[in-house]
């Protein structure tokens, strides 16, 4: 099976920087996604990493180290609207060559004034 | 584009009743996914289709669950008979190609089985 770990909850201050970590143990790794999910809403895509390194997209950046089974999502200049759950998801190629996406349980981020 | 469309948005039913959830993927997307989300287990993949054909249903919890995709623009997830432990939010998502493209999620159906 797939093992994906991320902290359950985090709190940060408006305007600050926060880093949400995700570690995974899997075979057939084929990419890592970060999704944002506001309460009562559907997950929405934030970022995708398949090679090692940092991907930057505005206030959000995502980092991947495949050798360490580790990723983080970095949120800069936090805004109140960034309060949400952040889901780490690992794409895996199975024995038949099909791709499956496995989600962590999510990190609930609360941004305080 | 209207995005992924799901219906109903909320469903309350009694134990033992049949429940049918519906999904219309984004036009042009070849892949369709059904997920279930609970507080305890997070987001779990139930089944996914490629070009209307079920590819992997290993996540379907048991025989009470079934899914169909009769054409490229419609899919159903059926639970018969429903049980209280099936209460969850059920999401449908679609993508063009799983190897590269991201999945776009519908708004979900919140199911409550009493």
mmCIF file of N, CA, C and O in Angstrom, chain A residues 30 33 35 37 40-45 47-48 87 91 94 96 98-105 108, chain B residues 9 33 35 37 39-43 45 48 55-56 91 97-103 105-107 110:
data_model
loop_
_atom_site.group_PDB
_atom_site.id
_atom_site.type_symbol
_atom_site.label_atom_id
_atom_site.label_comp_id
_atom_site.label_asym_id
_atom_site.label_seq_id
_atom_site.Cartn_x
_atom_site.Cartn_y
_atom_site.Cartn_z
ATOM 1 N N UNK A 30 5.125 8.392 -9.551
ATOM 2 C CA UNK A 30 5.015 9.073 -10.845
ATOM 3 C C UNK A 30 4.491 10.488 -10.675
ATOM 4 O O UNK A 30 3.700 10.977 -11.468
ATOM 5 N N UNK A 33 1.244 15.766 -6.173
ATOM 6 C CA UNK A 33 0.340 16.899 -6.334
ATOM 7 C C UNK A 33 0.043 17.507 -4.976
ATOM 8 O O UNK A 33 0.025 16.821 -3.955
ATOM 9 N N UNK A 35 -3.165 19.811 -3.422
ATOM 10 C CA UNK A 35 -4.499 20.345 -3.647
ATOM 11 C C UNK A 35 -4.888 21.176 -2.433
ATOM 12 O O UNK A 35 -4.492 20.889 -1.299
ATOM 13 N N UNK A 37 -8.252 22.556 -0.306
ATOM 14 C CA UNK A 37 -9.680 22.285 -0.119
ATOM 15 C C UNK A 37 -10.233 23.157 0.992
ATOM 16 O O UNK A 37 -9.899 22.960 2.162
ATOM 17 N N UNK A 40 -16.134 22.370 3.083
ATOM 18 C CA UNK A 40 -17.379 22.208 2.358
ATOM 19 C C UNK A 40 -17.259 22.324 0.851
ATOM 20 O O UNK A 40 -18.284 22.334 0.157
ATOM 21 N N UNK A 41 -16.029 22.425 0.354
ATOM 22 C CA UNK A 41 -15.844 22.567 -1.086
ATOM 23 C C UNK A 41 -14.992 21.419 -1.633
ATOM 24 O O UNK A 41 -14.465 20.604 -0.888
ATOM 25 N N UNK A 42 -14.860 21.384 -2.948
ATOM 26 C CA UNK A 42 -14.062 20.355 -3.604
ATOM 27 C C UNK A 42 -12.585 20.722 -3.588
ATOM 28 O O UNK A 42 -12.230 21.895 -3.515
ATOM 29 N N UNK A 43 -11.705 19.730 -3.644
ATOM 30 C CA UNK A 43 -10.271 20.024 -3.785
ATOM 31 C C UNK A 43 -9.999 20.726 -5.108
ATOM 32 O O UNK A 43 -10.605 20.405 -6.131
ATOM 33 N N UNK A 44 -9.059 21.678 -5.069
ATOM 34 C CA UNK A 44 -8.637 22.350 -6.299
ATOM 35 C C UNK A 44 -7.128 22.241 -6.434
ATOM 36 O O UNK A 44 -6.395 22.312 -5.440
ATOM 37 N N UNK A 45 -6.670 22.063 -7.651
ATOM 38 C CA UNK A 45 -5.252 21.828 -7.935
ATOM 39 C C UNK A 45 -4.412 23.048 -7.598
ATOM 40 O O UNK A 45 -4.764 24.181 -7.916
ATOM 41 N N UNK A 47 -0.419 22.451 -7.337
ATOM 42 C CA UNK A 47 0.896 22.275 -7.937
ATOM 43 C C UNK A 47 1.151 20.811 -8.237
ATOM 44 O O UNK A 47 0.486 19.919 -7.696
ATOM 45 N N UNK A 48 2.139 20.597 -9.095
ATOM 46 C CA UNK A 48 2.524 19.251 -9.501
ATOM 47 C C UNK A 48 4.040 19.194 -9.635
ATOM 48 O O UNK A 48 4.650 20.051 -10.273
ATOM 49 N N UNK A 87 -3.945 19.107 0.743
ATOM 50 C CA UNK A 87 -3.840 17.666 0.534
ATOM 51 C C UNK A 87 -2.625 17.350 -0.329
ATOM 52 O O UNK A 87 -2.463 17.905 -1.420
ATOM 53 N N UNK A 91 1.013 10.206 -7.161
ATOM 54 C CA UNK A 91 0.561 9.403 -8.288
ATOM 55 C C UNK A 91 1.492 8.195 -8.404
ATOM 56 O O UNK A 91 2.720 8.331 -8.360
ATOM 57 N N UNK A 94 0.685 1.448 -11.311
ATOM 58 C CA UNK A 94 0.517 0.091 -10.780
ATOM 59 C C UNK A 94 1.045 -0.953 -11.763
ATOM 60 O O UNK A 94 1.623 -0.626 -12.800
ATOM 61 N N UNK A 96 -0.302 -2.842 -13.849
ATOM 62 C CA UNK A 96 -0.882 -2.876 -15.192
ATOM 63 C C UNK A 96 -0.498 -1.653 -16.006
ATOM 64 O O UNK A 96 -0.887 -1.544 -17.171
ATOM 65 N N UNK A 98 -1.371 1.395 -15.193
ATOM 66 C CA UNK A 98 -2.344 2.464 -14.953
ATOM 67 C C UNK A 98 -1.854 3.369 -13.823
ATOM 68 O O UNK A 98 -1.118 2.933 -12.942
ATOM 69 N N UNK A 99 -2.277 4.611 -13.857
ATOM 70 C CA UNK A 99 -1.893 5.579 -12.834
ATOM 71 C C UNK A 99 -3.003 5.757 -11.816
ATOM 72 O O UNK A 99 -4.147 5.987 -12.177
ATOM 73 N N UNK A 100 -2.652 5.646 -10.543
ATOM 74 C CA UNK A 100 -3.606 5.921 -9.473
ATOM 75 C C UNK A 100 -3.094 7.075 -8.628
ATOM 76 O O UNK A 100 -1.883 7.263 -8.492
ATOM 77 N N UNK A 101 -4.018 7.807 -8.042
ATOM 78 C CA UNK A 101 -3.666 8.942 -7.195
ATOM 79 C C UNK A 101 -4.071 8.632 -5.758
ATOM 80 O O UNK A 101 -5.227 8.292 -5.504
ATOM 81 N N UNK A 102 -3.119 8.706 -4.842
ATOM 82 C CA UNK A 102 -3.381 8.424 -3.435
ATOM 83 C C UNK A 102 -3.189 9.701 -2.629
ATOM 84 O O UNK A 102 -2.153 10.350 -2.738
ATOM 85 N N UNK A 103 -4.192 10.025 -1.823
ATOM 86 C CA UNK A 103 -4.182 11.265 -1.058
ATOM 87 C C UNK A 103 -3.785 11.034 0.393
ATOM 88 O O UNK A 103 -4.159 10.020 0.994
ATOM 89 N N UNK A 104 -3.053 11.992 0.959
ATOM 90 C CA UNK A 104 -2.882 12.047 2.391
ATOM 91 C C UNK A 104 -4.162 12.553 3.029
ATOM 92 O O UNK A 104 -5.095 12.978 2.334
ATOM 93 N N UNK A 105 -4.215 12.542 4.362
ATOM 94 C CA UNK A 105 -5.427 12.960 5.053
ATOM 95 C C UNK A 105 -5.567 14.473 5.135
ATOM 96 O O UNK A 105 -6.600 14.973 5.551
ATOM 97 N N UNK A 108 -4.861 20.827 7.945
ATOM 98 C CA UNK A 108 -5.778 21.947 8.079
ATOM 99 C C UNK A 108 -5.010 23.154 8.577
ATOM 100 O O UNK A 108 -4.494 23.167 9.701
ATOM 101 N N UNK B 9 -26.555 17.383 -4.749
ATOM 102 C CA UNK B 9 -25.516 17.943 -3.893
ATOM 103 C C UNK B 9 -25.629 17.398 -2.483
ATOM 104 O O UNK B 9 -24.608 17.260 -1.791
ATOM 105 N N UNK B 33 -13.106 9.755 -12.338
ATOM 106 C CA UNK B 33 -12.765 9.156 -11.050
ATOM 107 C C UNK B 33 -13.907 9.375 -10.059
ATOM 108 O O UNK B 33 -14.516 10.430 -10.032
ATOM 109 N N UNK B 35 -14.390 9.352 -5.899
ATOM 110 C CA UNK B 35 -13.708 9.360 -4.608
ATOM 111 C C UNK B 35 -14.749 9.442 -3.495
ATOM 112 O O UNK B 35 -15.855 9.946 -3.678
ATOM 113 N N UNK B 37 -14.811 10.817 0.630
ATOM 114 C CA UNK B 37 -14.045 11.534 1.647
ATOM 115 C C UNK B 37 -14.762 11.492 2.991
ATOM 116 O O UNK B 37 -15.939 11.852 3.104
ATOM 117 N N UNK B 39 -13.883 12.084 7.462
ATOM 118 C CA UNK B 39 -12.924 12.672 8.396
ATOM 119 C C UNK B 39 -11.864 11.645 8.783
ATOM 120 O O UNK B 39 -10.686 11.974 8.921
ATOM 121 N N UNK B 40 -12.302 10.404 8.959
ATOM 122 C CA UNK B 40 -11.376 9.392 9.471
ATOM 123 C C UNK B 40 -10.380 8.924 8.417
ATOM 124 O O UNK B 40 -9.202 8.718 8.716
ATOM 125 N N UNK B 41 -10.842 8.768 7.176
ATOM 126 C CA UNK B 41 -10.013 8.124 6.165
ATOM 127 C C UNK B 41 -9.538 9.080 5.073
ATOM 128 O O UNK B 41 -8.757 8.694 4.210
ATOM 129 N N UNK B 42 -9.979 10.328 5.123
ATOM 130 C CA UNK B 42 -9.562 11.271 4.092
ATOM 131 C C UNK B 42 -10.201 10.951 2.755
ATOM 132 O O UNK B 42 -11.288 10.394 2.674
ATOM 133 N N UNK B 43 -9.484 11.280 1.689
ATOM 134 C CA UNK B 43 -9.992 11.122 0.330
ATOM 135 C C UNK B 43 -9.508 9.780 -0.230
ATOM 136 O O UNK B 43 -8.311 9.530 -0.311
ATOM 137 N N UNK B 45 -9.804 6.864 -3.393
ATOM 138 C CA UNK B 45 -10.245 6.549 -4.742
ATOM 139 C C UNK B 45 -11.077 5.271 -4.717
ATOM 140 O O UNK B 45 -10.650 4.248 -4.188
ATOM 141 N N UNK B 48 -11.993 4.229 -11.219
ATOM 142 C CA UNK B 48 -11.864 5.200 -12.291
ATOM 143 C C UNK B 48 -12.042 4.540 -13.657
ATOM 144 O O UNK B 48 -11.840 3.329 -13.823
ATOM 145 N N UNK B 55 -11.210 0.891 -15.205
ATOM 146 C CA UNK B 55 -9.817 0.471 -15.238
ATOM 147 C C UNK B 55 -9.399 -0.156 -13.911
ATOM 148 O O UNK B 55 -8.722 -1.179 -13.887
ATOM 149 N N UNK B 56 -9.779 0.475 -12.819
ATOM 150 C CA UNK B 56 -9.366 -0.001 -11.506
ATOM 151 C C UNK B 56 -10.500 0.235 -10.520
ATOM 152 O O UNK B 56 -10.832 1.378 -10.235
ATOM 153 N N UNK B 91 -16.986 12.511 -4.255
ATOM 154 C CA UNK B 91 -16.529 13.418 -5.300
ATOM 155 C C UNK B 91 -16.326 12.656 -6.606
ATOM 156 O O UNK B 91 -15.844 11.526 -6.618
ATOM 157 N N UNK B 97 -5.512 13.081 -19.228
ATOM 158 C CA UNK B 97 -4.621 11.933 -19.213
ATOM 159 C C UNK B 97 -4.037 11.809 -17.816
ATOM 160 O O UNK B 97 -3.485 12.745 -17.289
ATOM 161 N N UNK B 98 -4.096 10.639 -17.210
ATOM 162 C CA UNK B 98 -3.634 10.501 -15.822
ATOM 163 C C UNK B 98 -2.132 10.650 -15.704
ATOM 164 O O UNK B 98 -1.640 10.976 -14.651
ATOM 165 N N UNK B 99 -1.392 10.402 -16.757
ATOM 166 C CA UNK B 99 0.062 10.418 -16.607
ATOM 167 C C UNK B 99 0.605 11.828 -16.416
ATOM 168 O O UNK B 99 1.640 12.024 -15.830
ATOM 169 N N UNK B 100 -0.105 12.818 -16.880
ATOM 170 C CA UNK B 100 0.408 14.185 -16.804
ATOM 171 C C UNK B 100 -0.615 15.146 -16.215
ATOM 172 O O UNK B 100 -0.311 15.955 -15.355
ATOM 173 N N UNK B 101 -1.834 15.042 -16.679
ATOM 174 C CA UNK B 101 -2.804 16.080 -16.361
ATOM 175 C C UNK B 101 -3.379 15.975 -14.961
ATOM 176 O O UNK B 101 -3.454 14.892 -14.387
ATOM 177 N N UNK B 102 -3.791 17.125 -14.458
ATOM 178 C CA UNK B 102 -4.389 17.160 -13.131
ATOM 179 C C UNK B 102 -5.849 16.740 -13.201
ATOM 180 O O UNK B 102 -6.459 16.715 -14.263
ATOM 181 N N UNK B 103 -6.381 16.417 -12.040
ATOM 182 C CA UNK B 103 -7.786 16.044 -11.940
ATOM 183 C C UNK B 103 -8.595 17.250 -11.476
ATOM 184 O O UNK B 103 -8.173 17.982 -10.570
ATOM 185 N N UNK B 105 -12.105 18.393 -9.824
ATOM 186 C CA UNK B 105 -13.132 17.798 -8.983
ATOM 187 C C UNK B 105 -14.469 18.513 -9.135
ATOM 188 O O UNK B 105 -14.530 19.738 -9.294
ATOM 189 N N UNK B 106 -15.540 17.729 -9.032
ATOM 190 C CA UNK B 106 -16.868 18.294 -8.923
ATOM 191 C C UNK B 106 -17.134 18.770 -7.510
ATOM 192 O O UNK B 106 -16.307 18.567 -6.623
ATOM 193 N N UNK B 107 -18.295 19.390 -7.275
ATOM 194 C CA UNK B 107 -18.604 19.958 -5.946
ATOM 195 C C UNK B 107 -18.900 18.914 -4.884
ATOM 196 O O UNK B 107 -18.914 19.233 -3.697
ATOM 197 N N UNK B 110 -22.938 15.203 -0.672
ATOM 198 C CA UNK B 110 -22.885 14.846 0.745
ATOM 199 C C UNK B 110 -24.002 13.855 1.029
ATOM 200 O O UNK B 110 -25.177 14.188 0.973
#
